XYZ file of C-alpha atoms in Angstrom:
474
model
C -32.364 124.754 -63.364
C -33.632 123.326 -60.062
C -31.532 121.032 -57.941
C -32.377 118.565 -55.203
C -29.517 119.700 -52.965
C -30.292 120.518 -49.335
C -29.901 124.135 -48.254
C -26.184 124.464 -47.644
C -23.634 127.249 -47.482
C -20.308 126.882 -49.288
C -17.611 129.040 -47.696
C -14.747 129.730 -50.076
C -11.466 131.551 -49.645
C -12.085 135.110 -48.499
C -11.517 138.065 -50.815
C -9.496 140.448 -48.620
C -11.906 141.220 -45.751
C -14.998 139.926 -47.511
C -16.249 136.380 -47.080
C -17.110 134.464 -50.251
C -20.225 132.368 -49.662
C -22.278 130.370 -52.181
C -25.589 128.542 -51.999
C -28.195 127.136 -54.353
C -30.824 129.858 -54.059
C -30.604 131.647 -57.402
C -34.019 130.518 -58.573
C -34.664 128.803 -61.862
C -31.439 129.306 -63.789
C -30.293 127.527 -66.937
C -26.731 127.325 -68.192
C -27.917 127.170 -71.815
C -29.481 130.555 -72.495
C -27.924 130.845 -75.944
C -29.729 127.695 -77.096
C -32.646 129.875 -78.169
C -30.568 130.554 -81.285
C -30.621 126.832 -82.067
C -34.398 126.957 -81.793
C -34.427 129.741 -84.386
C -32.278 127.634 -86.716
C -34.765 124.782 -86.297
C -37.630 127.172 -87.076
C -35.924 128.087 -90.345
C -34.937 124.596 -91.451
C -37.340 122.161 -89.797
C -34.480 119.713 -89.278
C -35.731 118.177 -86.026
C -39.352 118.156 -87.169
C -38.412 116.355 -90.377
C -36.339 113.812 -88.474
C -39.161 113.198 -85.987
C -41.445 112.451 -88.946
C -39.293 109.367 -89.626
C -40.694 107.771 -86.446
C -44.029 106.018 -85.976
C -45.649 106.252 -82.558
C -47.879 103.257 -81.824
C -48.778 104.482 -78.330
C -52.320 105.469 -77.403
C -52.353 109.290 -77.697
C -54.826 109.483 -74.815
C -52.325 107.895 -72.458
C -49.116 109.818 -73.211
C -47.706 113.147 -72.058
C -44.551 113.249 -74.198
C -45.225 113.180 -77.920
C -42.547 111.625 -80.098
C -41.503 114.986 -81.551
C -40.902 116.270 -78.007
C -38.753 113.240 -77.141
C -36.687 113.587 -80.307
C -36.197 117.333 -79.821
C -35.214 116.873 -76.173
C -32.597 114.291 -77.093
C -31.079 116.272 -79.984
C -30.966 119.658 -78.273
C -29.331 118.037 -75.235
C -26.581 116.537 -77.417
C -26.004 119.891 -79.106
C -25.692 121.479 -75.662
C -23.136 118.923 -74.460
C -25.282 116.476 -72.487
C -24.115 113.155 -73.852
C -25.717 110.664 -71.466
C -29.319 109.646 -70.970
C -28.688 109.858 -67.231
C -28.333 113.620 -67.600
C -32.020 113.877 -68.435
C -33.190 112.995 -64.948
C -31.957 116.477 -63.995
C -32.537 118.143 -67.361
C -36.247 117.287 -67.192
C -36.524 120.112 -64.620
C -35.031 122.712 -67.006
C -37.783 124.981 -68.384
C -35.527 126.353 -71.124
C -34.897 122.894 -72.571
C -38.660 122.370 -72.349
C -39.122 125.508 -74.449
C -36.664 124.155 -77.014
C -38.467 120.810 -77.097
C -41.822 122.521 -77.720
C -43.579 121.784 -74.450
C -46.811 123.750 -73.893
C -46.053 124.387 -70.210
C -42.283 124.693 -69.683
C -42.785 124.769 -65.914
C -44.207 121.241 -65.937
C -47.164 122.174 -63.780
C -49.568 120.635 -66.303
C -48.285 117.098 -65.644
C -51.031 114.680 -64.652
C -49.383 112.902 -61.751
C -48.390 114.817 -58.671
C -44.929 113.251 -58.563
C -44.229 114.625 -62.081
C -45.201 118.221 -61.316
C -42.351 120.590 -62.166
C -40.799 118.096 -64.594
C -41.865 119.201 -68.053
C -39.591 116.797 -69.911
C -39.086 113.050 -70.117
C -36.665 111.180 -67.901
C -33.953 108.774 -68.949
C -36.199 105.686 -68.893
C -38.745 107.155 -71.285
C -36.026 108.347 -73.657
C -34.308 104.978 -73.477
C -37.403 103.297 -74.899
C -36.734 105.129 -78.174
C -33.502 103.201 -78.524
C -34.763 99.841 -77.251
C -37.931 99.548 -79.345
C -37.640 96.447 -81.566
C -38.041 96.793 -85.330
C -41.448 95.087 -85.514
C -43.039 96.798 -82.533
C -46.656 97.892 -82.935
C -49.630 99.026 -80.871
C -49.856 95.584 -79.248
C -46.325 95.798 -77.828
C -46.200 96.331 -74.090
C -43.794 99.167 -73.374
C -41.665 100.039 -76.397
C -43.862 101.258 -79.235
C -41.961 103.994 -81.123
C -40.355 102.656 -84.294
C -38.051 104.362 -86.784
C -38.092 104.024 -90.565
C -34.475 103.562 -91.630
C -35.162 104.436 -95.262
C -36.942 107.629 -94.239
C -33.917 108.634 -92.126
C -31.567 107.999 -95.059
C -33.744 110.202 -97.257
C -33.965 112.879 -94.551
C -30.213 113.588 -94.485
C -30.036 114.034 -98.269
C -33.170 116.194 -98.240
C -31.615 118.434 -95.567
C -28.549 118.809 -97.798
C -30.591 119.676 -100.894
C -32.697 122.238 -99.016
C -29.559 124.052 -97.836
C -29.027 125.395 -101.389
C -31.033 128.189 -102.987
C -30.149 126.885 -106.448
C -28.428 123.843 -107.895
C -24.618 124.045 -107.885
C -22.652 123.179 -111.001
C -20.459 120.672 -109.172
C -20.493 118.814 -105.868
C -17.814 116.612 -104.302
C -18.994 113.679 -102.182
C -16.466 112.297 -99.704
C -16.377 108.734 -98.388
C -14.517 107.683 -95.270
C -14.599 105.126 -92.473
C -13.406 105.587 -88.917
C -13.101 103.599 -85.712
C -15.671 103.760 -82.928
C -14.113 101.998 -79.954
C -16.209 99.457 -78.049
C -15.623 98.858 -74.346
C -18.373 96.306 -73.655
C -19.989 93.275 -75.248
C -22.218 95.063 -77.727
C -23.541 93.133 -80.706
C -21.336 93.552 -83.762
C -18.209 93.608 -81.599
C -15.027 92.622 -83.464
C -11.309 93.259 -83.150
C -9.840 95.479 -85.893
C -6.175 94.838 -86.627
C -5.392 98.305 -88.027
C -6.898 100.189 -85.092
C -5.698 97.562 -82.613
C -8.913 97.434 -80.631
C -12.514 96.248 -80.544
C -14.587 98.755 -82.450
C -17.348 99.534 -84.888
C -16.385 100.811 -88.337
C -19.013 103.442 -89.259
C -19.215 104.712 -92.836
C -19.527 108.482 -93.263
C -20.491 110.307 -96.439
C -20.207 114.107 -96.561
C -20.553 116.834 -99.146
C -18.557 119.720 -97.766
C -19.883 120.236 -94.242
C -23.178 118.497 -95.057
C -23.643 114.988 -93.668
C -25.322 112.652 -96.169
C -24.896 109.295 -94.428
C -23.720 107.883 -91.106
C -23.981 104.114 -91.194
C -22.913 102.048 -88.196
C -21.168 98.822 -89.218
C -19.235 96.017 -87.533
C -15.480 96.161 -88.029
C -14.957 92.712 -89.573
C -15.516 94.138 -93.075
C -13.623 96.045 -95.739
C -13.742 99.814 -95.225
C -15.592 100.227 -98.524
C -18.301 97.638 -97.797
C -21.762 98.951 -98.642
C -20.465 102.104 -100.339
C -22.048 101.368 -103.722
C -25.452 100.783 -102.146
C -25.254 104.097 -100.292
C -24.006 105.967 -103.367
C -26.804 104.554 -105.504
C -29.557 105.980 -103.337
C -27.777 109.269 -102.547
C -26.885 110.066 -106.164
C -30.365 109.076 -107.379
C -31.995 111.389 -104.831
C -29.660 114.270 -105.676
C -30.276 113.916 -109.406
C -34.013 114.032 -108.923
C -33.549 117.633 -107.795
C -30.339 118.522 -109.658
C -30.252 116.492 -112.887
C -27.354 118.441 -114.435
C -24.963 118.710 -111.484
C -21.485 117.212 -111.888
C -20.837 114.727 -109.089
C -17.302 113.768 -108.054
C -16.767 110.949 -105.555
C -13.621 111.225 -103.465
C -11.952 108.849 -101.031
C -8.690 107.343 -99.867
C -7.204 104.079 -101.101
C -9.518 102.094 -98.840
C -12.322 102.936 -101.279
C -10.396 102.297 -104.487
C -12.314 99.148 -105.361
C -13.338 97.897 -108.792
C -17.053 97.774 -107.956
C -17.043 101.441 -106.889
C -14.983 102.574 -109.896
C -17.210 100.646 -112.311
C -20.395 101.942 -110.725
C -19.180 105.538 -111.098
C -18.183 104.997 -114.734
C -21.491 103.321 -115.594
C -23.575 106.053 -113.943
C -21.897 109.217 -115.200
C -20.246 110.000 -111.869
C -16.631 111.173 -111.725
C -14.195 110.032 -109.070
C -10.758 110.532 -107.589
C -9.448 107.902 -105.187
C -6.150 107.261 -103.504
C -4.314 104.282 -104.989
C -2.143 102.085 -102.772
C 1.438 102.045 -104.026
C 3.149 98.905 -105.286
C 6.341 98.016 -107.152
C 4.834 98.566 -110.607
C 3.484 101.996 -109.698
C 6.715 103.055 -108.031
C 8.640 101.963 -111.141
C 6.463 104.282 -113.243
C 7.755 107.173 -111.091
C 11.428 106.201 -111.142
C 12.623 109.190 -113.196
C 10.443 111.646 -111.251
C 11.683 110.293 -107.918
C 15.273 110.905 -109.011
C 14.345 114.425 -110.113
C 12.600 115.148 -106.787
C 15.631 113.891 -104.866
C 17.951 116.180 -106.845
C 15.695 119.167 -106.164
C 15.638 118.371 -102.461
C 19.425 118.103 -102.302
C 19.767 121.474 -104.035
C 17.241 123.368 -101.928
C 16.970 121.406 -98.697
C 13.196 121.726 -98.969
C 10.524 119.145 -99.735
C 10.300 118.596 -103.492
C 7.369 117.307 -105.547
C 7.277 116.154 -109.166
C 4.074 114.829 -110.769
C 3.531 112.351 -113.556
C 0.356 111.587 -115.501
C 0.050 108.076 -116.967
C -2.368 105.265 -117.813
C -2.384 102.196 -115.618
C -4.234 98.947 -115.010
C -3.796 96.286 -112.375
C -2.862 92.766 -113.403
C -6.192 91.194 -112.486
C -8.578 93.296 -110.409
C -9.381 96.182 -112.802
C -11.574 95.773 -115.852
C -9.916 98.587 -117.827
C -7.009 101.025 -117.962
C -7.483 104.248 -116.002
C -5.778 107.584 -115.560
C -3.349 107.665 -112.642
C -1.438 110.644 -111.272
C 1.754 109.910 -109.369
C 3.353 112.288 -106.895
C 7.121 111.824 -106.611
C 7.937 113.532 -103.333
C 11.233 113.654 -101.481
C 11.341 114.695 -97.830
C 13.994 114.738 -95.148
C 12.973 111.169 -94.338
C 13.426 110.078 -97.952
C 11.184 109.281 -100.924
C 7.421 109.456 -100.400
C 5.617 108.389 -103.600
C 1.802 108.666 -103.684
C -0.830 107.857 -106.324
C -4.433 108.672 -107.196
C -6.732 107.226 -109.857
C -9.410 109.345 -111.503
C -12.016 109.508 -114.249
C -11.378 113.231 -114.745
C -9.479 114.285 -117.863
C -6.260 116.274 -118.048
C -8.239 119.169 -119.529
C -10.414 119.284 -116.432
C -7.629 118.871 -113.887
C -3.891 118.855 -114.496
C -1.777 116.420 -112.512
C -0.654 118.890 -109.840
C -4.105 120.479 -109.432
C -5.815 117.100 -109.305
C -3.632 115.907 -106.450
C -2.997 119.040 -104.396
C -6.267 120.906 -104.859
C -8.871 118.228 -105.480
C -7.661 115.057 -103.781
C -5.954 116.630 -100.767
C -9.122 118.626 -100.107
C -10.640 115.462 -98.694
C -8.727 116.077 -95.476
C -11.462 118.487 -94.411
C -13.894 115.589 -94.175
C -11.749 114.052 -91.463
C -12.247 117.253 -89.473
C -16.013 116.902 -89.888
C -15.918 113.328 -88.586
C -13.846 114.396 -85.588
C -16.260 117.261 -84.989
C -19.214 114.898 -84.812
C -17.471 112.211 -82.775
C -15.715 114.466 -80.289
C -18.081 117.436 -80.088
C -21.456 115.724 -80.537
C -20.746 112.303 -79.030
C -21.235 110.064 -82.065
C -19.058 107.492 -80.293
C -21.490 106.982 -77.398
C -22.464 103.571 -78.771
C -22.614 101.634 -75.503
C -26.109 100.154 -75.958
C -26.376 96.381 -76.288
C -27.749 96.216 -79.842
C -26.590 97.559 -83.202
C -30.047 99.037 -83.796
C -29.922 101.114 -80.608
C -26.397 102.271 -81.339
C -27.344 103.195 -84.907
C -30.132 105.350 -83.505
C -27.671 107.033 -81.153
C -25.417 107.736 -84.120
C -28.369 109.280 -85.961
C -29.254 111.476 -82.983
C -25.693 112.778 -82.993
C -25.848 113.250 -86.772
C -29.036 115.311 -86.540
C -27.492 117.438 -83.773
C -24.523 118.003 -86.084
C -26.849 118.909 -88.975
C -28.665 121.443 -86.785
C -25.427 122.992 -85.525
C -24.027 123.344 -89.039
C -27.308 124.914 -90.175
C -26.958 127.545 -87.465
C -23.318 128.085 -88.409
C -24.247 128.505 -92.065
C -27.309 130.717 -91.558
C -26.616 132.635 -88.370
C -22.856 132.832 -87.845
C -21.786 134.166 -91.230
C -19.747 137.381 -91.022
C -18.993 136.748 -87.342
C -15.813 135.544 -85.657
C -17.516 132.162 -85.187
C -18.350 131.693 -88.869
C -15.897 128.791 -89.193
C -15.831 127.632 -85.572
C -16.289 123.997 -84.647
C -19.388 122.836 -82.814
C -17.751 122.720 -79.384
C -16.478 126.276 -79.758
C -19.933 127.464 -80.824
C -21.435 125.692 -77.824
C -18.937 127.160 -75.375
C -19.019 130.728 -76.638
C -22.563 131.154 -77.903
C -24.868 128.606 -76.269
C -23.458 128.221 -72.765
C -24.602 131.379 -70.994
C -26.340 131.664 -67.642
C -29.975 132.720 -67.835
C -32.728 133.152 -65.277
C -36.019 131.644 -66.482
C -39.411 132.966 -65.379
C -42.561 131.375 -66.737
C -45.745 133.462 -66.605
C -49.165 132.910 -68.114
C -48.297 134.672 -71.352
C -44.515 134.739 -71.559
C -41.325 132.886 -70.871
C -38.802 135.460 -69.690
C -35.157 134.559 -70.298
C -32.823 136.957 -68.487
C -29.310 136.511 -69.866
C -26.122 137.356 -68.037
C -25.247 141.040 -68.378
C -21.517 140.340 -68.118
C -21.514 137.818 -70.989
C -18.636 138.745 -73.369
C -20.415 137.468 -76.502
C -23.672 139.407 -76.199
C -22.946 141.450 -79.346
C -22.363 138.300 -81.416
C -25.556 136.842 -79.944
C -27.507 139.916 -81.083
C -25.980 139.742 -84.562
C -26.726 136.037 -84.947
C -30.273 136.574 -83.695
C -30.872 139.328 -86.225
C -29.461 137.309 -89.109
C -31.675 134.357 -88.247
C -34.773 136.504 -87.816
C -34.202 138.150 -91.194
C -34.453 134.793 -92.930
C -37.705 133.108 -93.859
C -38.601 129.546 -92.840
C -38.281 126.806 -95.407
C -41.461 126.019 -97.360
C -43.740 123.378 -95.929
C -42.587 119.837 -96.633
C -44.810 117.396 -98.449
């Protein structure tokens, strides 16, 4: 991509008798040549197009050069490619390859109306920032910020993207709930100190099904971790059952989500669950014999020992009924480590050991998905002043994650990157130098000949091209 640096030579350490000299004269070069594969994944799934449809543009179409779908695509592709800040876009707007990804008619930017914008096909940081700063009730009479987002449409979009990822309805799905900390370093609205995390933070709620993101809800941290979970489950489960009426749904979460209102809602709506259950003296007493047995096994073998017990339990006041609880009596080098889960599943469906080790412990993978989105796709870049703007930033990151997982699922199967995280995919498959030449009829992308992953690129390209785009959406 172009730079605004003055012509300058950079003399580096010599290589034997040869001088090593660098300068910015390579022409129009992008560092993101592999991103064309992301564009193919978007062609197949329509993820960005569907998300852009959740926005309403009240601007006069005769007076704009960047349609809302172009702005959304620019923002999401940039996040997927590692550009986390809006400031980056004042340079990225020169990049013709990103303009191709965003769907611009002239990637060179020579069709811009004002002379000062020539060569800048994409929007700058100020234009993109208006997406985040538009107030909820903005309309065509607003002065500058006129692009609004429909929150309910966005919620529906993530579940629709999940449903469309399946060729046929599965027999069973497991929906994971979890909350995490999103540290705050300014005076953003919704700022509170969280005692457990020991810092000022937001407490976003995430809901996943496998690698599929169903909900990312930004929340202040002065609430219980489970707050709002029933409301989110109601709409998600209802939408899933419209398409898959017979699927078995299991809700899974740690003890922070073991609340009577969630348990009752699941039981009243034909949804199964397995939740961690915080230990107490009564629960530990139920495992007394098993804890002794586990200790004896540990002393005999010197290895961690586990003994399980299946029993019925009810709290003194907070539960409305007795429920099945599985206790794990574990003894480690550090001593006893009892753990408990509560479930609606029967012993015939899952034995005690299988319920805990296979089903419940499987929720740990969701934590990897949250880390992947926060660390690899910058879901924690919530430095805007308002909760609404920061929620939109979280959604942008979530859509970038959804697009990356779609490419992983559709294009990377049977390759060494089939189970790679988003940052590894970006580094190895998307970040490749490419010379860009824009002619009247073609955009030529000349990729680096010495790139070590060119064979994987070709394989992913072929797999994506062999697939057919999703049917048109209503």
